[in-house]
Amino acid sequence: DAGVTQSPTHLIKTRGQQVTLRCSPKSGHDTVSWYQQALGQGPQFIFQYYEEEERQRGNFPDRFSGHQFPNYSSELNVNALLLGDSALYLCASSPRPGGYTFGSGTRLTVV
Amino acid sequence: AQSVTQLDSQVPVFEEAPVELRCNYSSSVSVYLFWYVQYPNQGLQLLLKYLSGSTLVESINGFEAEFNKSQTSFHLRKPSVHISDTAEYFCAVSSSGAGSYQLTFGKGTKLSVIP
């Protein structure tokens, strides 16, 4: 049984560009959360999607947006990239609050 | 609002020695508590969790943590560490009530096991 799958694993973007990261949740999980982990820091909550709606959002600007599809997979979009957006982006899925499974992450480098 | 404080950013320990990684949290509501482990260039793996019931929780690889509500702590312990335990460990908290679903993480503790 595949766990949480994220793609791509690495990518490099230029300041001002837009990026889309993808996540497939673990089988049986209907809730997807996104986290940003800057170098040397703990993960920071970006937002959570459930039933194709954003259910909760952390303290991130509107440049960060997302989407959840009917098959529960999700995308994270970041517009107008800044150097400070360089980080590991983690997707976590859950069948309910309290049982989060994390993917291996996407390493985004903004140059 | 919730917060997590991991009191040690780095903990070096000799192989087969015991270790304790400290975690304190702040919350105005009842919480769930978690420890995650992160190996280099990888995502987070759940080590153990406290949701309810017994305040002492154990993992399959010998780690344990005890929920202490009065001290708002959830320290992680292992009686004898192995080289393979070298990793970064994150303590996290979430509300146990409806309406708040995010995990709030500490800044992590890097455990280095010395041969």
JSON list of C-alpha atoms in Angstrom, two decimals, chain A residues 33 35 37 40-45 48 55-58 88 90 96-105 107, chain B residues 32 34 36 38 41-46 49 51 88 90 94-95 99-108 110:
[
{"chain": "A", "resi": 33, "resn": "SER", "atom": "CA", "xyz": [-2.54, 19.15, 4.75]},
{"chain": "A", "resi": 35, "resn": "TYR", "atom": "CA", "xyz": [3.45, 22.22, 5.52]},
{"chain": "A", "resi": 37, "resn": "GLN", "atom": "CA", "xyz": [9.78, 23.38, 6.43]},
{"chain": "A", "resi": 40, "resn": "GLY", "atom": "CA", "xyz": [16.76, 24.21, 10.35]},
{"chain": "A", "resi": 41, "resn": "GLN", "atom": "CA", "xyz": [13.15, 24.77, 11.36]},
{"chain": "A", "resi": 42, "resn": "GLY", "atom": "CA", "xyz": [10.12, 22.70, 12.22]},
{"chain": "A", "resi": 43, "resn": "PRO", "atom": "CA", "xyz": [7.30, 22.39, 9.68]},
{"chain": "A", "resi": 44, "resn": "GLN", "atom": "CA", "xyz": [4.82, 25.27, 9.51]},
{"chain": "A", "resi": 45, "resn": "PHE", "atom": "CA", "xyz": [1.16, 24.62, 8.67]},
{"chain": "A", "resi": 48, "resn": "GLN", "atom": "CA", "xyz": [-5.70, 21.72, 5.07]},
{"chain": "A", "resi": 55, "resn": "ARG", "atom": "CA", "xyz": [-10.87, 23.78, 5.93]},
{"chain": "A", "resi": 56, "resn": "GLN", "atom": "CA", "xyz": [-8.18, 25.65, 7.81]},
{"chain": "A", "resi": 57, "resn": "ARG", "atom": "CA", "xyz": [-5.33, 27.97, 6.89]},
{"chain": "A", "resi": 58, "resn": "GLY", "atom": "CA", "xyz": [-2.14, 28.94, 8.64]},
{"chain": "A", "resi": 88, "resn": "LEU", "atom": "CA", "xyz": [10.92, 21.53, 1.90]},
{"chain": "A", "resi": 90, "resn": "LEU", "atom": "CA", "xyz": [5.51, 18.41, 3.02]},
{"chain": "A", "resi": 96, "resn": "ARG", "atom": "CA", "xyz": [-9.33, 12.02, 10.51]},
{"chain": "A", "resi": 97, "resn": "PRO", "atom": "CA", "xyz": [-7.52, 14.54, 12.71]},
{"chain": "A", "resi": 98, "resn": "GLY", "atom": "CA", "xyz": [-4.80, 12.89, 14.74]},
{"chain": "A", "resi": 99, "resn": "GLY", "atom": "CA", "xyz": [-3.51, 10.31, 12.32]},
{"chain": "A", "resi": 100, "resn": "TYR", "atom": "CA", "xyz": [-1.28, 12.17, 9.89]},
{"chain": "A", "resi": 101, "resn": "THR", "atom": "CA", "xyz": [1.02, 10.38, 7.45]},
{"chain": "A", "resi": 102, "resn": "PHE", "atom": "CA", "xyz": [3.65, 12.53, 5.78]},
{"chain": "A", "resi": 103, "resn": "GLY", "atom": "CA", "xyz": [5.19, 12.27, 2.35]},
{"chain": "A", "resi": 104, "resn": "SER", "atom": "CA", "xyz": [8.89, 12.66, 1.64]},
{"chain": "A", "resi": 105, "resn": "GLY", "atom": "CA", "xyz": [8.43, 16.22, 0.50]},
{"chain": "A", "resi": 107, "resn": "ARG", "atom": "CA", "xyz": [12.52, 20.46, -2.09]},
{"chain": "B", "resi": 32, "resn": "TYR", "atom": "CA", "xyz": [-3.09, 15.43, 21.08]},
{"chain": "B", "resi": 34, "resn": "PHE", "atom": "CA", "xyz": [3.11, 13.53, 18.71]},
{"chain": "B", "resi": 36, "resn": "TYR", "atom": "CA", "xyz": [8.02, 12.58, 14.58]},
{"chain": "B", "resi": 38, "resn": "GLN", "atom": "CA", "xyz": [13.15, 12.91, 10.22]},
{"chain": "B", "resi": 41, "resn": "ASN", "atom": "CA", "xyz": [16.65, 14.39, 3.08]},
{"chain": "B", "resi": 42, "resn": "GLN", "atom": "CA", "xyz": [13.46, 12.59, 4.02]},
{"chain": "B", "resi": 43, "resn": "GLY", "atom": "CA", "xyz": [9.98, 13.46, 5.22]},
{"chain": "B", "resi": 44, "resn": "LEU", "atom": "CA", "xyz": [8.55, 12.95, 8.69]},
{"chain": "B", "resi": 45, "resn": "GLN", "atom": "CA", "xyz": [7.78, 9.57, 10.17]},
{"chain": "B", "resi": 46, "resn": "LEU", "atom": "CA", "xyz": [5.42, 9.21, 13.11]},
{"chain": "B", "resi": 49, "resn": "LYS", "atom": "CA", "xyz": [1.39, 9.65, 19.68]},
{"chain": "B", "resi": 51, "resn": "LEU", "atom": "CA", "xyz": [-4.47, 10.79, 21.91]},
{"chain": "B", "resi": 88, "resn": "GLU", "atom": "CA", "xyz": [16.12, 14.94, 13.93]},
{"chain": "B", "resi": 90, "resn": "PHE", "atom": "CA", "xyz": [10.13, 16.88, 16.23]},
{"chain": "B", "resi": 94, "resn": "SER", "atom": "CA", "xyz": [-2.81, 19.56, 17.84]},
{"chain": "B", "resi": 95, "resn": "SER", "atom": "CA", "xyz": [-6.13, 20.40, 19.42]},
{"chain": "B", "resi": 99, "resn": "GLY", "atom": "CA", "xyz": [-12.45, 22.99, 14.40]},
{"chain": "B", "resi": 100, "resn": "SER", "atom": "CA", "xyz": [-8.67, 23.04, 14.70]},
{"chain": "B", "resi": 101, "resn": "TYR", "atom": "CA", "xyz": [-6.76, 20.55, 12.65]},
{"chain": "B", "resi": 102, "resn": "GLN", "atom": "CA", "xyz": [-3.24, 21.82, 12.28]},
{"chain": "B", "resi": 103, "resn": "LEU", "atom": "CA", "xyz": [-0.16, 20.32, 13.81]},
{"chain": "B", "resi": 104, "resn": "THR", "atom": "CA", "xyz": [2.10, 22.83, 15.55]},
{"chain": "B", "resi": 105, "resn": "PHE", "atom": "CA", "xyz": [5.71, 21.69, 15.62]},
{"chain": "B", "resi": 106, "resn": "GLY", "atom": "CA", "xyz": [8.72, 22.52, 17.72]},
{"chain": "B", "resi": 107, "resn": "LYS", "atom": "CA", "xyz": [11.98, 23.50, 16.08]},
{"chain": "B", "resi": 108, "resn": "GLY", "atom": "CA", "xyz": [13.40, 20.02, 16.41]},
{"chain": "B", "resi": 110, "resn": "LYS", "atom": "CA", "xyz": [19.09, 16.72, 16.42]}
]
